[in-house]
Amino acid sequence: MPMNKADAARQKLLSGLGLCAKARALTFGTPMVCESLREKNKPHLVLEASDTSAATHKKISDKCNFYQVQHVRLPVTGEELAAALGKTSTLAAVAVRDENLCRVVKTALDALNETTEQ
């Protein structure tokens, strides 16, 4: 069964995040993401799963706004995000710490946004 453009773009995004995980350029989980935002070498991008609670979403978005870090809510669940990154439980958020790998993820996000807008 062939994939449509949205599924292909979504898979490319998850693959890019898997590459970041393999390169150890990700911070996993809401508490660790919030803590990393306070560090000197803060992340370049914070990605949040679509099924997080309202309180978690507010916490992450407020911290990202305060520390001026881009925040994106992904069209994937926490289980799908965890599975793509080789984790066994669910993940609410991840932060990309490497600038070059962040560009790869942003390119995949742009492609995904283009397919959903059409």
CSV table of N, CA and C in Angstrom, one decimal:
chain,number,residue,atom,x,y,z
A,1,MET,N,0.8,-1.2,0.0
A,1,MET,CA,0.0,0.0,0.0
A,1,MET,C,0.9,1.2,0.0
A,2,PRO,N,0.8,2.1,-1.0
A,2,PRO,CA,1.6,3.3,-1.1
A,2,PRO,C,1.2,4.3,0.0
A,3,MET,N,2.3,5.0,0.5
A,3,MET,CA,2.1,6.1,1.5
A,3,MET,C,1.6,7.4,0.8
A,4,ASN,N,0.8,8.1,1.4
A,4,ASN,CA,0.5,9.5,0.9
A,4,ASN,C,1.5,10.4,1.3
A,5,LYS,N,1.5,11.7,0.8
A,5,LYS,CA,2.5,12.6,1.1
A,5,LYS,C,2.6,13.0,2.6
A,6,ALA,N,1.5,13.1,3.3
A,6,ALA,CA,1.5,13.4,4.7
A,6,ALA,C,2.1,12.3,5.5
A,7,ASP,N,1.8,11.1,5.2
A,7,ASP,CA,2.4,10.0,6.0
A,7,ASP,C,4.0,9.9,5.7
A,8,ALA,N,4.3,10.2,4.5
A,8,ALA,CA,5.8,10.1,4.1
A,8,ALA,C,6.5,11.3,4.8
A,9,ALA,N,5.9,12.5,4.9
A,9,ALA,CA,6.5,13.6,5.6
A,9,ALA,C,6.6,13.3,7.1
A,10,ARG,N,5.6,12.7,7.6
A,10,ARG,CA,5.6,12.4,9.1
A,10,ARG,C,6.7,11.3,9.4
A,11,GLN,N,6.8,10.3,8.5
A,11,GLN,CA,7.9,9.3,8.7
A,11,GLN,C,9.2,9.9,8.6
A,12,LYS,N,9.4,10.9,7.7
A,12,LYS,CA,10.7,11.6,7.5
A,12,LYS,C,11.0,12.4,8.8
A,13,LEU,N,10.0,13.0,9.4
A,13,LEU,CA,10.2,13.7,10.6
A,13,LEU,C,10.7,12.8,11.8
A,14,LEU,N,10.0,11.7,11.9
A,14,LEU,CA,10.3,10.7,12.9
A,14,LEU,C,11.7,10.1,12.7
A,15,SER,N,12.1,9.9,11.4
A,15,SER,CA,13.4,9.4,11.1
A,15,SER,C,14.5,10.4,11.5
A,16,GLY,N,14.2,11.6,11.2
A,16,GLY,CA,15.1,12.7,11.6
A,16,GLY,C,15.3,12.8,13.1
A,17,LEU,N,14.2,12.6,13.8
A,17,LEU,CA,14.3,12.5,15.3
A,17,LEU,C,15.1,11.3,15.8
A,18,GLY,N,14.9,10.2,15.1
A,18,GLY,CA,15.7,9.0,15.4
A,18,GLY,C,17.2,9.2,15.2
A,19,LEU,N,17.5,9.9,14.1
A,19,LEU,CA,18.9,10.3,13.9
A,19,LEU,C,19.5,11.1,15.0
A,20,CYS,N,18.7,12.1,15.4
A,20,CYS,CA,19.1,12.9,16.6
A,20,CYS,C,19.3,12.1,17.8
A,21,ALA,N,18.4,11.1,18.1
A,21,ALA,CA,18.6,10.3,19.2
A,21,ALA,C,19.9,9.4,19.1
A,22,LYS,N,20.1,8.9,17.9
A,22,LYS,CA,21.3,8.1,17.7
A,22,LYS,C,22.6,9.0,18.0
A,23,ALA,N,22.5,10.2,17.6
A,23,ALA,CA,23.7,11.1,17.8
A,23,ALA,C,23.7,11.7,19.2
A,24,ARG,N,22.8,11.3,20.1
A,24,ARG,CA,22.7,11.8,21.4
A,24,ARG,C,22.6,13.3,21.5
A,25,ALA,N,21.7,13.8,20.6
A,25,ALA,CA,21.5,15.2,20.5
A,25,ALA,C,20.1,15.6,21.0
A,26,LEU,N,19.4,14.7,21.7
A,26,LEU,CA,18.1,14.9,22.2
A,26,LEU,C,18.0,14.9,23.7
A,27,THR,N,17.1,15.6,24.3
A,27,THR,CA,16.8,15.5,25.7
A,27,THR,C,15.4,15.0,25.7
A,28,PHE,N,15.2,13.9,26.5
A,28,PHE,CA,13.9,13.2,26.6
A,28,PHE,C,13.1,13.6,27.8
A,29,GLY,N,11.8,13.8,27.7
A,29,GLY,CA,10.9,14.0,28.8
A,29,GLY,C,10.8,15.4,29.3
A,30,THR,N,9.6,15.7,29.8
A,30,THR,CA,9.2,17.1,30.2
A,30,THR,C,10.1,17.6,31.2
A,31,PRO,N,10.4,16.9,32.3
A,31,PRO,CA,11.3,17.5,33.4
A,31,PRO,C,12.7,17.8,32.9
A,32,MET,N,13.2,16.9,32.1
A,32,MET,CA,14.6,17.1,31.6
A,32,MET,C,14.6,18.3,30.5
A,33,VAL,N,13.5,18.4,29.7
A,33,VAL,CA,13.5,19.4,28.7
A,33,VAL,C,13.4,20.8,29.4
A,34,CYS,N,12.6,20.9,30.4
A,34,CYS,CA,12.4,22.1,31.2
A,34,CYS,C,13.8,22.5,31.9
A,35,GLU,N,14.4,21.5,32.4
A,35,GLU,CA,15.7,21.7,33.0
A,35,GLU,C,16.8,22.2,32.0
A,36,SER,N,16.8,21.6,30.8
A,36,SER,CA,17.8,21.9,29.8
A,36,SER,C,17.6,23.4,29.3
A,37,LEU,N,16.3,23.9,29.4
A,37,LEU,CA,16.1,25.2,28.9
A,37,LEU,C,16.8,26.3,29.8
A,38,ARG,N,17.1,25.9,31.0
A,38,ARG,CA,17.7,26.8,32.0
A,38,ARG,C,19.2,26.8,31.8
A,39,GLU,N,19.8,25.8,31.1
A,39,GLU,CA,21.2,25.7,31.0
A,39,GLU,C,21.8,26.7,30.0
A,40,LYS,N,23.1,26.9,30.1
A,40,LYS,CA,23.8,27.8,29.2
A,40,LYS,C,23.7,27.4,27.8
A,41,ASN,N,23.9,26.2,27.5
A,41,ASN,CA,23.7,25.6,26.1
A,41,ASN,C,22.3,25.1,26.0
A,42,LYS,N,21.4,25.9,25.9
A,42,LYS,CA,20.0,25.5,25.8
A,42,LYS,C,19.7,24.9,24.4
A,43,PRO,N,18.6,24.1,24.4
A,43,PRO,CA,18.3,23.5,23.1
A,43,PRO,C,17.8,24.5,22.0
A,44,HIS,N,17.8,24.1,20.8
A,44,HIS,CA,17.4,24.9,19.7
A,44,HIS,C,16.0,24.8,19.3
A,45,LEU,N,15.4,23.7,19.7
A,45,LEU,CA,14.0,23.4,19.3
A,45,LEU,C,13.4,22.4,20.4
A,46,VAL,N,12.2,22.6,20.8
A,46,VAL,CA,11.4,21.7,21.7
A,46,VAL,C,10.2,21.2,20.9
A,47,LEU,N,10.1,19.9,20.9
A,47,LEU,CA,9.0,19.2,20.2
A,47,LEU,C,8.1,18.5,21.2
A,48,GLU,N,6.8,18.7,21.1
A,48,GLU,CA,5.8,18.2,22.1
A,48,GLU,C,4.9,17.2,21.4
A,49,ALA,N,4.5,16.1,22.0
A,49,ALA,CA,3.5,15.2,21.4
A,49,ALA,C,2.1,15.8,21.4
A,50,SER,N,1.3,15.3,20.5
A,50,SER,CA,0.0,15.9,20.4
A,50,SER,C,-1.0,15.6,21.5
A,51,ASP,N,-0.7,14.5,22.3
A,51,ASP,CA,-1.7,14.0,23.3
A,51,ASP,C,-1.3,14.4,24.7
A,52,THR,N,-0.5,15.5,24.9
A,52,THR,CA,-0.1,15.9,26.2
A,52,THR,C,-1.3,16.6,26.9
A,53,SER,N,-1.3,16.6,28.2
A,53,SER,CA,-2.4,17.3,28.9
A,53,SER,C,-2.2,18.8,28.8
A,54,ALA,N,-3.3,19.5,29.1
A,54,ALA,CA,-3.3,21.0,29.0
A,54,ALA,C,-2.2,21.6,30.0
A,55,ALA,N,-2.1,21.0,31.1
A,55,ALA,CA,-1.1,21.5,32.1
A,55,ALA,C,0.3,21.3,31.6
A,56,THR,N,0.6,20.2,31.0
A,56,THR,CA,2.0,19.9,30.4
A,56,THR,C,2.2,20.8,29.2
A,57,HIS,N,1.2,21.0,28.4
A,57,HIS,CA,1.4,21.9,27.2
A,57,HIS,C,1.7,23.3,27.7
A,58,LYS,N,0.9,23.8,28.7
A,58,LYS,CA,1.1,25.1,29.2
A,58,LYS,C,2.5,25.3,29.8
A,59,LYS,N,3.0,24.3,30.6
A,59,LYS,CA,4.3,24.3,31.2
A,59,LYS,C,5.4,24.4,30.2
A,60,ILE,N,5.3,23.6,29.1
A,60,ILE,CA,6.3,23.6,28.1
A,60,ILE,C,6.3,24.8,27.3
A,61,SER,N,5.1,25.3,26.9
A,61,SER,CA,5.1,26.5,26.0
A,61,SER,C,5.5,27.7,26.8
A,62,ASP,N,5.1,27.8,28.1
A,62,ASP,CA,5.5,29.0,28.9
A,62,ASP,C,7.0,29.0,29.1
A,63,LYS,N,7.6,27.9,29.3
A,63,LYS,CA,9.1,27.8,29.5
A,63,LYS,C,9.8,28.2,28.2
A,64,CYS,N,9.3,27.7,27.1
A,64,CYS,CA,9.9,28.0,25.8
A,64,CYS,C,9.8,29.4,25.5
A,65,ASN,N,8.6,30.0,25.7
A,65,ASN,CA,8.4,31.5,25.5
A,65,ASN,C,9.4,32.3,26.4
A,66,PHE,N,9.5,31.9,27.6
A,66,PHE,CA,10.4,32.7,28.5
A,66,PHE,C,11.9,32.6,28.1
A,67,TYR,N,12.3,31.4,27.7
A,67,TYR,CA,13.7,31.2,27.4
A,67,TYR,C,14.0,31.4,25.9
A,68,GLN,N,12.9,31.8,25.1
A,68,GLN,CA,13.0,32.1,23.7
A,68,GLN,C,13.5,31.0,22.9
A,69,VAL,N,12.9,29.8,23.0
A,69,VAL,CA,13.3,28.6,22.3
A,69,VAL,C,12.0,28.2,21.5
A,70,GLN,N,12.2,27.9,20.2
A,70,GLN,CA,11.1,27.5,19.4
A,70,GLN,C,10.4,26.2,19.9
A,71,HIS,N,9.1,26.2,19.9
A,71,HIS,CA,8.3,25.1,20.5
A,71,HIS,C,7.3,24.7,19.4
A,72,VAL,N,7.2,23.4,19.1
A,72,VAL,CA,6.3,22.9,18.1
A,72,VAL,C,5.6,21.7,18.7
A,73,ARG,N,4.3,21.7,18.5
A,73,ARG,CA,3.4,20.6,18.9
A,73,ARG,C,3.3,19.7,17.6
A,74,LEU,N,3.8,18.4,17.8
A,74,LEU,CA,3.8,17.5,16.7
A,74,LEU,C,2.5,16.8,16.4
A,75,PRO,N,2.2,16.4,15.2
A,75,PRO,CA,1.0,15.6,14.9
A,75,PRO,C,1.2,14.1,15.2
A,76,VAL,N,2.0,13.8,16.2
A,76,VAL,CA,2.2,12.4,16.6
A,76,VAL,C,1.9,12.2,18.1
A,77,THR,N,1.5,11.0,18.5
A,77,THR,CA,1.2,10.8,19.9
A,77,THR,C,2.5,10.5,20.7
A,78,GLY,N,2.4,10.5,22.0
A,78,GLY,CA,3.6,10.2,22.8
A,78,GLY,C,4.1,8.8,22.6
A,79,GLU,N,3.2,7.9,22.4
A,79,GLU,CA,3.6,6.5,22.1
A,79,GLU,C,4.4,6.4,20.8
A,80,GLU,N,3.9,7.1,19.7
A,80,GLU,CA,4.6,7.1,18.4
A,80,GLU,C,5.9,7.7,18.5
A,81,LEU,N,6.0,8.8,19.2
A,81,LEU,CA,7.2,9.5,19.4
A,81,LEU,C,8.3,8.7,20.1
A,82,ALA,N,7.8,8.0,21.2
A,82,ALA,CA,8.7,7.1,22.0
A,82,ALA,C,9.2,6.0,21.1
A,83,ALA,N,8.3,5.4,20.3
A,83,ALA,CA,8.7,4.2,19.5
A,83,ALA,C,9.7,4.6,18.4
A,84,ALA,N,9.5,5.8,17.9
A,84,ALA,CA,10.5,6.3,16.8
A,84,ALA,C,11.9,6.5,17.4
A,85,LEU,N,11.9,6.8,18.7
A,85,LEU,CA,13.2,7.1,19.4
A,85,LEU,C,13.8,6.0,20.2
A,86,GLY,N,13.1,4.8,20.1
A,86,GLY,CA,13.6,3.6,20.7
A,86,GLY,C,13.3,3.5,22.2
A,87,LYS,N,12.3,4.3,22.7
A,87,LYS,CA,11.9,4.2,24.1
A,87,LYS,C,10.7,3.3,24.2
A,88,THR,N,10.5,2.8,25.4
A,88,THR,CA,9.4,1.8,25.6
A,88,THR,C,8.1,2.4,26.1
A,89,SER,N,8.2,3.5,26.9
A,89,SER,CA,7.0,4.2,27.4
A,89,SER,C,6.7,5.4,26.5
A,90,THR,N,5.8,6.2,27.0
A,90,THR,CA,5.4,7.4,26.2
A,90,THR,C,6.3,8.6,26.5
A,91,LEU,N,6.4,9.5,25.5
A,91,LEU,CA,7.2,10.7,25.7
A,91,LEU,C,6.3,11.9,25.4
A,92,ALA,N,6.4,12.9,26.3
A,92,ALA,CA,5.6,14.1,26.1
A,92,ALA,C,6.3,15.1,25.3
A,93,ALA,N,7.7,15.2,25.5
A,93,ALA,CA,8.4,16.2,24.8
A,93,ALA,C,9.9,15.8,24.7
A,94,VAL,N,10.5,16.3,23.6
A,94,VAL,CA,11.9,16.1,23.4
A,94,VAL,C,12.5,17.5,23.0
A,95,ALA,N,13.8,17.7,23.2
A,95,ALA,CA,14.5,18.9,22.9
A,95,ALA,C,15.7,18.6,22.0
A,96,VAL,N,15.9,19.3,20.9
A,96,VAL,CA,17.0,19.0,20.0
A,96,VAL,C,18.1,20.0,20.4
A,97,ARG,N,19.3,19.5,20.8
A,97,ARG,CA,20.4,20.3,21.2
A,97,ARG,C,21.4,20.7,20.2
A,98,ASP,N,21.5,19.9,19.1
A,98,ASP,CA,22.5,20.2,18.1
A,98,ASP,C,21.9,21.1,17.0
A,99,GLU,N,22.6,22.1,16.6
A,99,GLU,CA,22.1,23.1,15.6
A,99,GLU,C,21.9,22.5,14.2
A,100,ASN,N,22.9,21.7,13.8
A,100,ASN,CA,22.8,21.1,12.5
A,100,ASN,C,21.7,20.0,12.4
A,101,LEU,N,21.5,19.2,13.4
A,101,LEU,CA,20.4,18.2,13.4
A,101,LEU,C,19.1,18.9,13.5
A,102,CYS,N,19.1,20.1,14.2
A,102,CYS,CA,17.9,20.9,14.3
A,102,CYS,C,17.4,21.3,12.9
A,103,ARG,N,18.3,21.7,12.0
A,103,ARG,CA,18.0,22.0,10.7
A,103,ARG,C,17.3,20.9,9.9
A,104,VAL,N,17.8,19.7,10.1
A,104,VAL,CA,17.2,18.5,9.5
A,104,VAL,C,15.7,18.3,10.0
A,105,VAL,N,15.5,18.5,11.3
A,105,VAL,CA,14.2,18.3,11.8
A,105,VAL,C,13.3,19.4,11.4
A,106,LYS,N,13.8,20.7,11.3
A,106,LYS,CA,12.9,21.8,10.8
A,106,LYS,C,12.6,21.6,9.4
A,107,THR,N,13.5,21.1,8.6
A,107,THR,CA,13.2,20.8,7.1
A,107,THR,C,12.0,19.8,7.0
A,108,ALA,N,12.1,18.8,7.8
A,108,ALA,CA,11.0,17.7,7.8
A,108,ALA,C,9.7,18.3,8.4
A,109,LEU,N,9.8,19.2,9.4
A,109,LEU,CA,8.6,19.9,9.9
A,109,LEU,C,8.0,20.7,8.8
A,110,ASP,N,8.8,21.5,8.1
A,110,ASP,CA,8.3,22.3,7.0
A,110,ASP,C,7.6,21.5,5.9
A,111,ALA,N,8.2,20.4,5.6
A,111,ALA,CA,7.6,19.5,4.6
A,111,ALA,C,6.2,18.9,5.1
A,112,LEU,N,6.2,18.6,6.4
A,112,LEU,CA,5.0,18.1,7.0
A,112,LEU,C,3.9,19.2,7.0
A,113,ASN,N,4.3,20.4,7.3
A,113,ASN,CA,3.3,21.5,7.3
A,113,ASN,C,2.7,21.8,5.9
A,114,GLU,N,3.6,21.7,4.9
A,114,GLU,CA,3.1,21.9,3.5
A,114,GLU,C,2.1,20.8,3.1
A,115,THR,N,2.3,19.6,3.5
A,115,THR,CA,1.4,18.5,3.1
A,115,THR,C,0.0,18.7,3.9
A,116,THR,N,0.1,19.1,5.1
A,116,THR,CA,-1.2,19.3,5.8
A,116,THR,C,-2.0,20.5,5.4
A,117,GLU,N,-1.3,21.5,4.9
A,117,GLU,CA,-2.0,22.7,4.4
A,117,GLU,C,-2.7,22.5,3.1
A,118,GLN,N,-2.3,21.6,2.3
A,118,GLN,CA,-2.8,21.4,1.0
A,118,GLN,C,-4.2,20.7,1.0
